[in-house]
Short mmCIF file of C-alpha atoms and ligand atoms in Angstrom, two decimals:
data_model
loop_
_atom_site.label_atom_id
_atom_site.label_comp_id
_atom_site.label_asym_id
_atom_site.label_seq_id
_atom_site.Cartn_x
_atom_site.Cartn_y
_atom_site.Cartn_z
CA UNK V 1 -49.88 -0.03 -118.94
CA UNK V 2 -52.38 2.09 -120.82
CA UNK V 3 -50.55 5.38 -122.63
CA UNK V 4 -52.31 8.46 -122.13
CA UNK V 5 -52.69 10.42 -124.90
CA UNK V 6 -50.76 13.48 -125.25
CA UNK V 7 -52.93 16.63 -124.00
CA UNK V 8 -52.38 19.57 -127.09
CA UNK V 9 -54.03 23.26 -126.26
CA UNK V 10 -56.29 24.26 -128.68
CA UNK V 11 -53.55 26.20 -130.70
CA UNK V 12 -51.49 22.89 -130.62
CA UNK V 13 -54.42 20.84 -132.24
CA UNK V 14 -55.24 23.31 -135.12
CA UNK V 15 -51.36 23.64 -136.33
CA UNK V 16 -51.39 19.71 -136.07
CA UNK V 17 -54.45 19.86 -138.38
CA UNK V 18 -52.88 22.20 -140.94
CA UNK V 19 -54.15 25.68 -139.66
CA UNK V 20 -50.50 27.18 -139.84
CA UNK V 21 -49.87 25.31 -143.04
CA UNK V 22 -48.12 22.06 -144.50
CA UNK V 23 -45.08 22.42 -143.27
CA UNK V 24 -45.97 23.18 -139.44
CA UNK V 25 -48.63 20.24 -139.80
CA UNK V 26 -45.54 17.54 -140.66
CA UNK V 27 -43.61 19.54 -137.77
CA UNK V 28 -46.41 18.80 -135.71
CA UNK V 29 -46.43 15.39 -136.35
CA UNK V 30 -42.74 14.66 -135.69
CA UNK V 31 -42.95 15.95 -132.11
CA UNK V 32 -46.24 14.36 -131.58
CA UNK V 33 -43.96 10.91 -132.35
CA UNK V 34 -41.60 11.71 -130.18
CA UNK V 35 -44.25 12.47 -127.37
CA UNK V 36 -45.68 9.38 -127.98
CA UNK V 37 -42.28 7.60 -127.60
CA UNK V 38 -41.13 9.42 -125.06
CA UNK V 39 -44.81 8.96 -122.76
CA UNK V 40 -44.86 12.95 -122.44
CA UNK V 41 -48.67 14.33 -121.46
CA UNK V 42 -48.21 17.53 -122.87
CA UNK V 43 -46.15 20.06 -125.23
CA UNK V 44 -44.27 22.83 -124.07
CA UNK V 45 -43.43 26.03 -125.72
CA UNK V 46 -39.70 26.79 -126.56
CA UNK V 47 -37.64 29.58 -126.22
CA UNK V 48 -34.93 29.28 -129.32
CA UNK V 49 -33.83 25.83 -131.70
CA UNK V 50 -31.10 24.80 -132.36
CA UNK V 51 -30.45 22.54 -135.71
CA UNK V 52 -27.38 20.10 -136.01
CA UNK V 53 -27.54 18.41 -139.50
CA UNK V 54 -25.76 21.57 -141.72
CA UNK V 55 -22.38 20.23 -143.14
CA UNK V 56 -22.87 19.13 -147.05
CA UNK V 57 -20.54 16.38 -146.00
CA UNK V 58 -22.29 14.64 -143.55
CA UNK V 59 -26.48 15.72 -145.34
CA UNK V 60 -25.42 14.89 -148.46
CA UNK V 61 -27.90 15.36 -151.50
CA UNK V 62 -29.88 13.02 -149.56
CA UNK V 63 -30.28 15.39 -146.82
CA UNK V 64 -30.30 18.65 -149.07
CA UNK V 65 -33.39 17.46 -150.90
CA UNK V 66 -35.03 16.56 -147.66
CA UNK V 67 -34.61 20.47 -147.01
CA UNK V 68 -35.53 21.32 -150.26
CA UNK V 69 -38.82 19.58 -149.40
CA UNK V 70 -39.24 20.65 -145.98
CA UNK V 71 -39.08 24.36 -148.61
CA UNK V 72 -40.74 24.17 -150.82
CA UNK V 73 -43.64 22.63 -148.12
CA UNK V 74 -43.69 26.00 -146.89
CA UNK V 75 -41.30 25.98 -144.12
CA UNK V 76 -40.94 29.09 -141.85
CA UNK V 77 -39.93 29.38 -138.38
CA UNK V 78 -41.44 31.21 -135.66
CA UNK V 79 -38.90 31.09 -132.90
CA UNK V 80 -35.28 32.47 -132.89
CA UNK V 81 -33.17 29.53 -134.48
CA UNK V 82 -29.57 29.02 -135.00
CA UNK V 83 -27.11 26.60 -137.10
CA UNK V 84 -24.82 24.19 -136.21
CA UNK V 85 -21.36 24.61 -137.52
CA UNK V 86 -21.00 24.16 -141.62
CA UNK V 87 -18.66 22.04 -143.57
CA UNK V 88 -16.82 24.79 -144.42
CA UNK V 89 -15.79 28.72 -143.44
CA UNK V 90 -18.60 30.16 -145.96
CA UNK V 91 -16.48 32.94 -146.80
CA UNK V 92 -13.07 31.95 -146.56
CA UNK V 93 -13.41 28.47 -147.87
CA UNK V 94 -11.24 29.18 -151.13
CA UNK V 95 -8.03 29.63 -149.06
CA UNK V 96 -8.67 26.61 -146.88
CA UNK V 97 -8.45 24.36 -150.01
CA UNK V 98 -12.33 23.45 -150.09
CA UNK V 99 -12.83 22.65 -153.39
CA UNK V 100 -15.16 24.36 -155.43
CA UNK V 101 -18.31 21.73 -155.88
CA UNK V 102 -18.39 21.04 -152.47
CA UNK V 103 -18.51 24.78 -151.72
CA UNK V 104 -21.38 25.07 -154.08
CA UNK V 105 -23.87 21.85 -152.38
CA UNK V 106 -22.32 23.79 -148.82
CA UNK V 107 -24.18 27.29 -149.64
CA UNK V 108 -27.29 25.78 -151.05
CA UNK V 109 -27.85 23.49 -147.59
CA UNK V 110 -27.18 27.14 -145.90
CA UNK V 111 -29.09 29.25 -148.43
CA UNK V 112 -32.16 26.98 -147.57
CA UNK V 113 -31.87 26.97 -143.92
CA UNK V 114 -31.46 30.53 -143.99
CA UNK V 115 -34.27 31.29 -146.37
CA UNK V 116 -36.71 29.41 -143.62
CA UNK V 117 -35.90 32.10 -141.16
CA UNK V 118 -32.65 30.38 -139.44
CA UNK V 119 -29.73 32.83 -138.60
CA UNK V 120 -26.55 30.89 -140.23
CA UNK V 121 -25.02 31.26 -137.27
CA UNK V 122 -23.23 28.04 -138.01
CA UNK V 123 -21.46 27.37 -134.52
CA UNK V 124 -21.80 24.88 -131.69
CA UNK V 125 -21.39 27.78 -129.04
CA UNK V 126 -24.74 29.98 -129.96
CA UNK V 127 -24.52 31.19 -125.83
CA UNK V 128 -21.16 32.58 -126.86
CA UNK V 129 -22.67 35.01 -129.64
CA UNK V 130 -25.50 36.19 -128.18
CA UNK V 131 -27.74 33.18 -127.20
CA UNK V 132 -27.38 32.97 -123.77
CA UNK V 133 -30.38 31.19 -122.59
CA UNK V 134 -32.33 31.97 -119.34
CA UNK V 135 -32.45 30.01 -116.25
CA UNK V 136 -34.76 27.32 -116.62
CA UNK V 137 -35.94 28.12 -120.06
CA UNK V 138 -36.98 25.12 -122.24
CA UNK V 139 -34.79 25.12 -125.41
CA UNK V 140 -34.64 22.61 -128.11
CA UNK V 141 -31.17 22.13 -129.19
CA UNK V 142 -29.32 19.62 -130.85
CA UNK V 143 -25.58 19.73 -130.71
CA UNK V 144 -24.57 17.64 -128.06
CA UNK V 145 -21.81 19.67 -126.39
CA UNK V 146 -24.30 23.15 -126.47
CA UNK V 147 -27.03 21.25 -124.94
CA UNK V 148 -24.88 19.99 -121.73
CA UNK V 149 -23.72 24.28 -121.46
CA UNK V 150 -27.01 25.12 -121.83
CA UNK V 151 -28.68 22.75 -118.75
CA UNK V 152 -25.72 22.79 -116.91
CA UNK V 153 -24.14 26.01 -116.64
CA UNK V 154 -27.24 27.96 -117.54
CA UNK V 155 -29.73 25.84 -116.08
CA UNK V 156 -31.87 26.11 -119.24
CA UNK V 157 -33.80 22.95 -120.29
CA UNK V 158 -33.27 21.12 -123.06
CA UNK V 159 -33.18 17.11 -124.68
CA UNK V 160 -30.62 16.51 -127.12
CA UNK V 161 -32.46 16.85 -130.36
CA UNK V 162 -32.36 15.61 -133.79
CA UNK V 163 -31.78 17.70 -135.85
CA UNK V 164 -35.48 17.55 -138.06
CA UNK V 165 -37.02 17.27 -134.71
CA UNK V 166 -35.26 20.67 -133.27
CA UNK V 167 -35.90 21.77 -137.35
CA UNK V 168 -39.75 21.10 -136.06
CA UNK V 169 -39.59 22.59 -132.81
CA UNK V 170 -38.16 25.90 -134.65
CA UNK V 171 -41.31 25.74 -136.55
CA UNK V 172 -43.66 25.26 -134.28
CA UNK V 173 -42.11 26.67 -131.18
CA UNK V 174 -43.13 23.40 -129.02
CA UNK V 175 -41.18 20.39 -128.03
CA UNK V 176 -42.76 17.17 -126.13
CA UNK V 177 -42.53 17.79 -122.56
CA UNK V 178 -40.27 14.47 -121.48
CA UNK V 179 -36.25 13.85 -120.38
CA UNK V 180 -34.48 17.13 -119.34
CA UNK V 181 -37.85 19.37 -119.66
CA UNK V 182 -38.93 17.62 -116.19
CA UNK V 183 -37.26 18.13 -112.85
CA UNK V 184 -37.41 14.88 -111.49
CA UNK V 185 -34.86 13.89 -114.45
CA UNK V 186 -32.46 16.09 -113.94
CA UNK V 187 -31.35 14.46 -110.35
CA UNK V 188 -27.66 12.96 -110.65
CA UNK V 189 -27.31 9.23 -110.00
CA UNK V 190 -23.53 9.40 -110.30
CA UNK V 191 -21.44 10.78 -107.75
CA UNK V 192 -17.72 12.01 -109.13
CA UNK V 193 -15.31 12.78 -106.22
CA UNK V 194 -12.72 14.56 -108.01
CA UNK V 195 -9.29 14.46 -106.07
CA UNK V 196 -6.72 15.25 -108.54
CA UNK V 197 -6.42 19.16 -109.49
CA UNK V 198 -7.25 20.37 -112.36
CA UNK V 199 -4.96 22.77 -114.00
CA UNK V 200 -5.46 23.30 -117.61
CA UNK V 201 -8.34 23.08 -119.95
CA UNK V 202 -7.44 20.28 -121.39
CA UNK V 203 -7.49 18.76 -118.07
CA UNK V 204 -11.51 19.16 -117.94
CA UNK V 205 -11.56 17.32 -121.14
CA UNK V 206 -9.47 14.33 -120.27
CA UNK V 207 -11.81 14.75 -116.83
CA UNK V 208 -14.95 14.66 -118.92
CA UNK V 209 -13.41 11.71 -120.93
CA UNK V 210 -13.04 9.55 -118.37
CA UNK V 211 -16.56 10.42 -116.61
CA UNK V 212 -18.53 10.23 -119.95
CA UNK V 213 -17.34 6.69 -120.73
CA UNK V 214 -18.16 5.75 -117.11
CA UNK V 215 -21.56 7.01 -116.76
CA UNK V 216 -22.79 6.79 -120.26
CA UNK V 217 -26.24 9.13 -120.47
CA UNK V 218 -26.12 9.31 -116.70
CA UNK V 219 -26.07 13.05 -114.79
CA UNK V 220 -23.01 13.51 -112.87
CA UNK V 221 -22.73 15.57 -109.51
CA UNK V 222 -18.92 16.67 -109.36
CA UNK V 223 -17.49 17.34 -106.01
CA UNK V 224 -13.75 19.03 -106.44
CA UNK V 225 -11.47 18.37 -103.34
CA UNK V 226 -9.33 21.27 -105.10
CA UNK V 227 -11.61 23.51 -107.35
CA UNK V 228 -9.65 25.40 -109.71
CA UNK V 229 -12.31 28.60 -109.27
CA UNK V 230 -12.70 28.66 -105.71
CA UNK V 231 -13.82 32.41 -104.97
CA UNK V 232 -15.51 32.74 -108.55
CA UNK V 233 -18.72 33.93 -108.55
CA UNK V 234 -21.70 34.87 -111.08
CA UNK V 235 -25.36 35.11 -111.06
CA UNK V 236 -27.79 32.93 -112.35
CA UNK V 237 -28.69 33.41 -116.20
CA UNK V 238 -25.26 34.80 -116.72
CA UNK V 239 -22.20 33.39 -118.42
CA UNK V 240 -19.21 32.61 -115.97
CA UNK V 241 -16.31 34.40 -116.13
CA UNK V 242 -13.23 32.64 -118.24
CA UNK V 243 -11.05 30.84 -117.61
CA UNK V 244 -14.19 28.85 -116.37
CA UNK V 245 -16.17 28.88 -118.88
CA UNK V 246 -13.92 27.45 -121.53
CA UNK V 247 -13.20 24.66 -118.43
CA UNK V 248 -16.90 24.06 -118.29
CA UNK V 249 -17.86 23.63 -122.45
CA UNK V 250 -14.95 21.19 -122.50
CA UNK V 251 -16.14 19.12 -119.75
CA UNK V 252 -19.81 18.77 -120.87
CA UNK V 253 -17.94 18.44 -124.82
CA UNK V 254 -15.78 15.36 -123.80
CA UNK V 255 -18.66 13.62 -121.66
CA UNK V 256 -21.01 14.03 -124.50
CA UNK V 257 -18.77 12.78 -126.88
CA UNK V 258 -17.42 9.30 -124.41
CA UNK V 259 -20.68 9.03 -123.04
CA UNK V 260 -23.98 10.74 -124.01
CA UNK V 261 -23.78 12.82 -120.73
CA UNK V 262 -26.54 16.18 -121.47
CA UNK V 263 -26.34 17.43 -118.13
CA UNK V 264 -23.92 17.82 -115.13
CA UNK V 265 -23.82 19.34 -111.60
CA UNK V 266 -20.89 20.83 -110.10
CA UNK V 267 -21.34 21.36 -106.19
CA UNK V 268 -20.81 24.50 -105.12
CA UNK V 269 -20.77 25.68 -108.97
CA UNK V 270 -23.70 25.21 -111.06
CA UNK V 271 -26.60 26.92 -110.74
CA UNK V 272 -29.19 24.10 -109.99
CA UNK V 273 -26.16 22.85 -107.33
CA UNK V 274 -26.36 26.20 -105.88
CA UNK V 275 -29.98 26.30 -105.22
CA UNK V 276 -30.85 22.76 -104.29
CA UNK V 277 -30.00 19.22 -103.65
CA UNK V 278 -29.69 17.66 -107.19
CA UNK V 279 -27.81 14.42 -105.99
CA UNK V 280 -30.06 11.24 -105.70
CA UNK V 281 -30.04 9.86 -102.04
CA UNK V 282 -28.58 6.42 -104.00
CA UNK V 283 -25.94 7.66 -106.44
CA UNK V 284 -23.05 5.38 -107.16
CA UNK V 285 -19.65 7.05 -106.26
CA UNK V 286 -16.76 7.42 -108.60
CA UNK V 287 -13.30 8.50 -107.42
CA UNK V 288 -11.01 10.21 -110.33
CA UNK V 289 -7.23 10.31 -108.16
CA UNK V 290 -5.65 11.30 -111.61
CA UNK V 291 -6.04 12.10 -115.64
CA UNK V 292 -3.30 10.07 -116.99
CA UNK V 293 -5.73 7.29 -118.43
CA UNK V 294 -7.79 9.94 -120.27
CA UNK V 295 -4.64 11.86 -121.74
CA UNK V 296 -3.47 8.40 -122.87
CA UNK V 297 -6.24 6.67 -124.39
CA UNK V 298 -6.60 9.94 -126.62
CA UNK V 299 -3.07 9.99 -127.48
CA UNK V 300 -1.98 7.82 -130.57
CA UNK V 301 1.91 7.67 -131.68
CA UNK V 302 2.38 10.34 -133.98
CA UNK V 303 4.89 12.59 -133.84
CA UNK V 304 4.94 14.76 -137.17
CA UNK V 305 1.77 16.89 -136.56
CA UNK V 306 -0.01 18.43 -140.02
CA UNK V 307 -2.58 20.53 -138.64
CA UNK V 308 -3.04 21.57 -135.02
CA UNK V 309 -6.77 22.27 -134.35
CA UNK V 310 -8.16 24.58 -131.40
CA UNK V 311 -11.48 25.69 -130.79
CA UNK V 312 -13.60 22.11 -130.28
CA UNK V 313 -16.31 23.59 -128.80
CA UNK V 314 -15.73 26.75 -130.64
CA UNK V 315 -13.34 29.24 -129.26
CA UNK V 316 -13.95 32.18 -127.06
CA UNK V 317 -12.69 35.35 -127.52
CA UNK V 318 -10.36 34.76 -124.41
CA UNK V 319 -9.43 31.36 -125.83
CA UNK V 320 -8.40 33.72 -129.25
CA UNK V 321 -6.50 35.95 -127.38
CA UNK V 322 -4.26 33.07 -125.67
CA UNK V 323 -3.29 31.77 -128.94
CA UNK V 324 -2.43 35.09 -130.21
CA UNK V 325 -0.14 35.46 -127.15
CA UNK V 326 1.30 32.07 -127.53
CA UNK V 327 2.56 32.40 -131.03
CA UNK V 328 3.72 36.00 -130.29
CA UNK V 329 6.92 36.84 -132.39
CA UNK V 330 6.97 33.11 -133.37
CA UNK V 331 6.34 31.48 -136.93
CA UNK V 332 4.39 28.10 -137.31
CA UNK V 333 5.39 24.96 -139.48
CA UNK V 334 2.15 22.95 -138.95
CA UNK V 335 -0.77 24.17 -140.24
CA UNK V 336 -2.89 25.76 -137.37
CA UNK V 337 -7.16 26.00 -137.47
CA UNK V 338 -8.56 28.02 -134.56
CA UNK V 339 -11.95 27.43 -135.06
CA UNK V 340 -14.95 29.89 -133.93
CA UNK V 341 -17.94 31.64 -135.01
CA UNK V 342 -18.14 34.09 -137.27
CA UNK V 343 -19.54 36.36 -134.78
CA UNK V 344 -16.48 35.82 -132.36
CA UNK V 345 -14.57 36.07 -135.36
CA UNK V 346 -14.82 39.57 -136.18
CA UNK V 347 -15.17 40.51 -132.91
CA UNK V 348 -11.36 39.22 -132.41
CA UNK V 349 -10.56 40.74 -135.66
CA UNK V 350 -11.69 43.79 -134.15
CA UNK V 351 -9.10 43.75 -131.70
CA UNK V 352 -6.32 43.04 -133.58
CA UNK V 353 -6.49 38.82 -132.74
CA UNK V 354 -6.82 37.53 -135.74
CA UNK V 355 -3.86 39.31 -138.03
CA UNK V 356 -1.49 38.43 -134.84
CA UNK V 357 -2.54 34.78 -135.10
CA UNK V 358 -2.42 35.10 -139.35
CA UNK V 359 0.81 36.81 -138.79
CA UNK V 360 2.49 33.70 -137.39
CA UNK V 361 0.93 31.57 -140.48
CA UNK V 362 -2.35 30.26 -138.34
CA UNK V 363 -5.86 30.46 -139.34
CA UNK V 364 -8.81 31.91 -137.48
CA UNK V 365 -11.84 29.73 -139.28
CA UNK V 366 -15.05 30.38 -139.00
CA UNK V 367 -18.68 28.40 -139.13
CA UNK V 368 -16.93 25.21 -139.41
CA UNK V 369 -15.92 22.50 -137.20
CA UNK V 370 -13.35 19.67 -138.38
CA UNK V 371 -15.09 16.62 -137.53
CA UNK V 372 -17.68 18.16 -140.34
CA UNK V 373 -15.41 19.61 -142.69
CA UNK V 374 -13.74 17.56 -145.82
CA UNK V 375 -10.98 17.84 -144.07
CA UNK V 376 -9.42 14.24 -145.22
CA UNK V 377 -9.51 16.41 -149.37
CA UNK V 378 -7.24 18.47 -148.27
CA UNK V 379 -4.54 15.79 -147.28
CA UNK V 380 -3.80 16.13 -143.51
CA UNK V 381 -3.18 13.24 -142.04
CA UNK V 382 -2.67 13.90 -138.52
CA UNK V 383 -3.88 16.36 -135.61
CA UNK V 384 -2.67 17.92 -132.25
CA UNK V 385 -5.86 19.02 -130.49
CA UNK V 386 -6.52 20.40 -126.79
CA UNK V 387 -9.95 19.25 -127.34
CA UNK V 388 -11.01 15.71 -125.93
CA UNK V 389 -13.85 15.79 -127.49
CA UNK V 390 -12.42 16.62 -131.00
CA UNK V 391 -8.79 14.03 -129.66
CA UNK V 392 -12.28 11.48 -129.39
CA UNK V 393 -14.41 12.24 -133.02
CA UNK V 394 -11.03 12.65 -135.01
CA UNK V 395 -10.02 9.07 -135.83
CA UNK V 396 -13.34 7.56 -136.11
CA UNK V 397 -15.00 10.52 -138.17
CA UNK V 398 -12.51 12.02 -140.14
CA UNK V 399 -9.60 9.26 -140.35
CA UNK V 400 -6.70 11.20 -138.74
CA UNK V 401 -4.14 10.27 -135.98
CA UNK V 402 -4.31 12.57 -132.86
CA UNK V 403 -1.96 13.94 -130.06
CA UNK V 404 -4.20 15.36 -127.31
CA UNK V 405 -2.64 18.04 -124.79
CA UNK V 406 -2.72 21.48 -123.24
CA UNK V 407 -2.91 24.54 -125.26
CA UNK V 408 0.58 25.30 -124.49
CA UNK V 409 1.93 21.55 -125.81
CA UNK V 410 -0.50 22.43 -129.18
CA UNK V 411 0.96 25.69 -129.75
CA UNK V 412 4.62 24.48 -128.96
CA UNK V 413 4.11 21.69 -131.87
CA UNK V 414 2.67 24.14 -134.10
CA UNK V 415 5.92 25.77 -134.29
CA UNK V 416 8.16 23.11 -134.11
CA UNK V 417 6.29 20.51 -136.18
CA UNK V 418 6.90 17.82 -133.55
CA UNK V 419 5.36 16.60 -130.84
CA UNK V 420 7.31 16.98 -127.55
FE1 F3S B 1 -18.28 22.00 -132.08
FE2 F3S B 1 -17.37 20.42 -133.92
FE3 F3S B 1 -16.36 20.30 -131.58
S1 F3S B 1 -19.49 20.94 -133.59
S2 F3S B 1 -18.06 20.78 -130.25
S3 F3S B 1 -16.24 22.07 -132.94
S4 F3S B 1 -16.75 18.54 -132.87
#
């Protein structure tokens, strides 16, 4: 089969040929690679970026002089762009035990980012703080769990990115034109009959668990016999209301994480399952009749509990305020990380959220995430998470044992040190 070559505007062709500078010309260059790869005939422009690849612990100096490079080449972005979460709260680090060189390599990798034009955001939820992405927008984002929020509950468009290539895309505002950017890829082959109900969030984790490791980097069309937000409504381009959309992040969270999922439909629910068919004629069908399997396989047997983590994807302000009212009037004896960003952050502080949750020994943490934080330094072993997608990353990534459950069971052990 003979490749046709990919068809740049005339603006395209002159930043690939250095009009715009050095730095746009290598940008250029990486998404004409992908293009290539990918068979995509054209570029198309991009509303905002996205850029995984921030914590010092997984970059490196490896990846901090590749920055420095990327610098002192010149590099400037021209669309709005945001960070993935840091190894570390960058103001707060001191009291979470983060020692002191690590700090230093942490602010430099931000320092750079930042000095390119990037807000240090730092979080995985940027439509949480203000990034809420339009209906059918192209995007180029990178962290796995914001890209499947961003095509599936917003109906924005976006491949999961690298994190040089969505670095590129921020430069240049373009990405190649192939995957989710196209409508006829965004059809669901897999058919997930749900019949069990769902009644916490953990329960759309341990959900999105078992459907990620099923379909892999397949799109998923959910049918719920017993929808937990039957009579919830809200318009297209808009964030649902909560409880759903903490449901909905950890869904697409644990099916990115088990599988490589990007995109889901929920019939009935999403907005490109509200406005047309988006099930393939021949999808396989999956029955799910119960979550036991998930909750197990991201159990292990651990009973003393050292740090109890909340907010994988990071918390919402509702998810902030349910804490708070959990460990009302109560002390904790494990340590306890709710993790958000720092724009949700002070917003809770705001309202009085995050002294009530200091107040019964927790932590509200900001910019950070666990799986990317030296977490193993500062000598916890094991983890109670209502998070499937953080139950999933914690052994492999960061070496600890994990007891996956609601946000009640979480709290619960928080304060009495054991798992129930
Ligand atoms: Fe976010 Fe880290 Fe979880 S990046 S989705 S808090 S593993």
């Amino acid at each position: 089969m003979i490749k046709k070559e990919v068809d740049l505007t005339p603006e395209e062709r002159a930043m690939l040929q250095g009009s715009s500078g050095e730095a746009a010309s290598k940008a250029m260059e990486i998404i004409m690679a992908l293009a290539r790869v990918y068979g995509a005939r054209k570029l198309v422009p991009v509303a905002s970026a996205q850029i995984a690849g921030v914590s010092y612990m997984n970059l490196g100096d490896a990846g901090l002089e590749f920055l420095l490079e990327w610098a002192d080449a010149g590099a400037q972005v021209c669309i709005p762009a945001m960070l993935n979460p840091a190894g570390m709260d960058l103001t707060a680090w001191q009291s979470l035990g983060i020692p002191r060189s690590f700090a230093h390599k942490q602010r430099m990798v931000v320092e750079v980012y930042t000095a390119m034009g990037i807000q240090p955001t730092c979080s995985c939820t940027p439509y949480l703080a203000g990034h809420v992405p339009e209906f059918r927008q192209h995007l180029a984002w990178s962290e796995s769990s914001a890209v499947s929020f961003a095509n599936s509950v917003l109906g924005a468009r976006t491949n999961r990115e690298g994190g040089p290539s969505a670095l590129a895309s921020a430069m240049v505002g373009r990405t190649a034109e192939y995957g989710l950017h196209l409508d006829d890829c965004r059809l669901a082959h897999h058919k997930i009959d749900v019949r069990c109900s769902i009644s916490s969030l953990s329960d759309y984790g341990a959900l999105g668990y078992l459907v990620g490791q099923r379909v892999s980097n397949g799109i998923p069309y959910f049918c719920f016999r017993d929808a937990p937000w039957t009579g919830t409504t809200w318009g297209v381009g808009e964030l649902p209301p909560e409880p759903l959309i903490s449901g909905l992040k950890l869904l697409g969270a644990a099916m990115a994480a088990s599988g490589a999922v990007a995109l889901y439909h929920v019939d009935g629910l999403t907005p490109e399952a509200r406005m047309g068919d988006m099930l393939a004629s021949d999808a396989k069908i999956m029955r799910i009749d119960d979550l036991s399997k998930g909750y197990s396989a991201l159990n292990s047997p651990v009973n003393n509990i050292d740090l109890v983590s909340i907010g994988c994807p990071h918390a919402s302000l509702d998810e902030i305020r349910w804490v708070g009212e959990l460990l009302d009037g109560k002390q904790i004896t494990s340590d306890l990380w709710v993790t958000t960003s720092r724009n949700t952050r002070e917003e809770a502080e705001s309202q009085g959220l995050v002294e009530c949750i200091e107040a019964a020994g927790g932590q509200v943490v900001a910019d950070t995430c666990l799986v990317v934080s030296p977490v193993k330094m500062l000598g916890y072993h094991s983890l109670a998470t209502n998070s499937a997608k953080m139950a999933f990353y914690a052994p492999s990534h960061v070496g600890l044992q994990v007891r996956f459950g609601s946000l009640e069971q979480c709290i619960q052990e928080a304060t009495t040190g054991k798992w129930e």
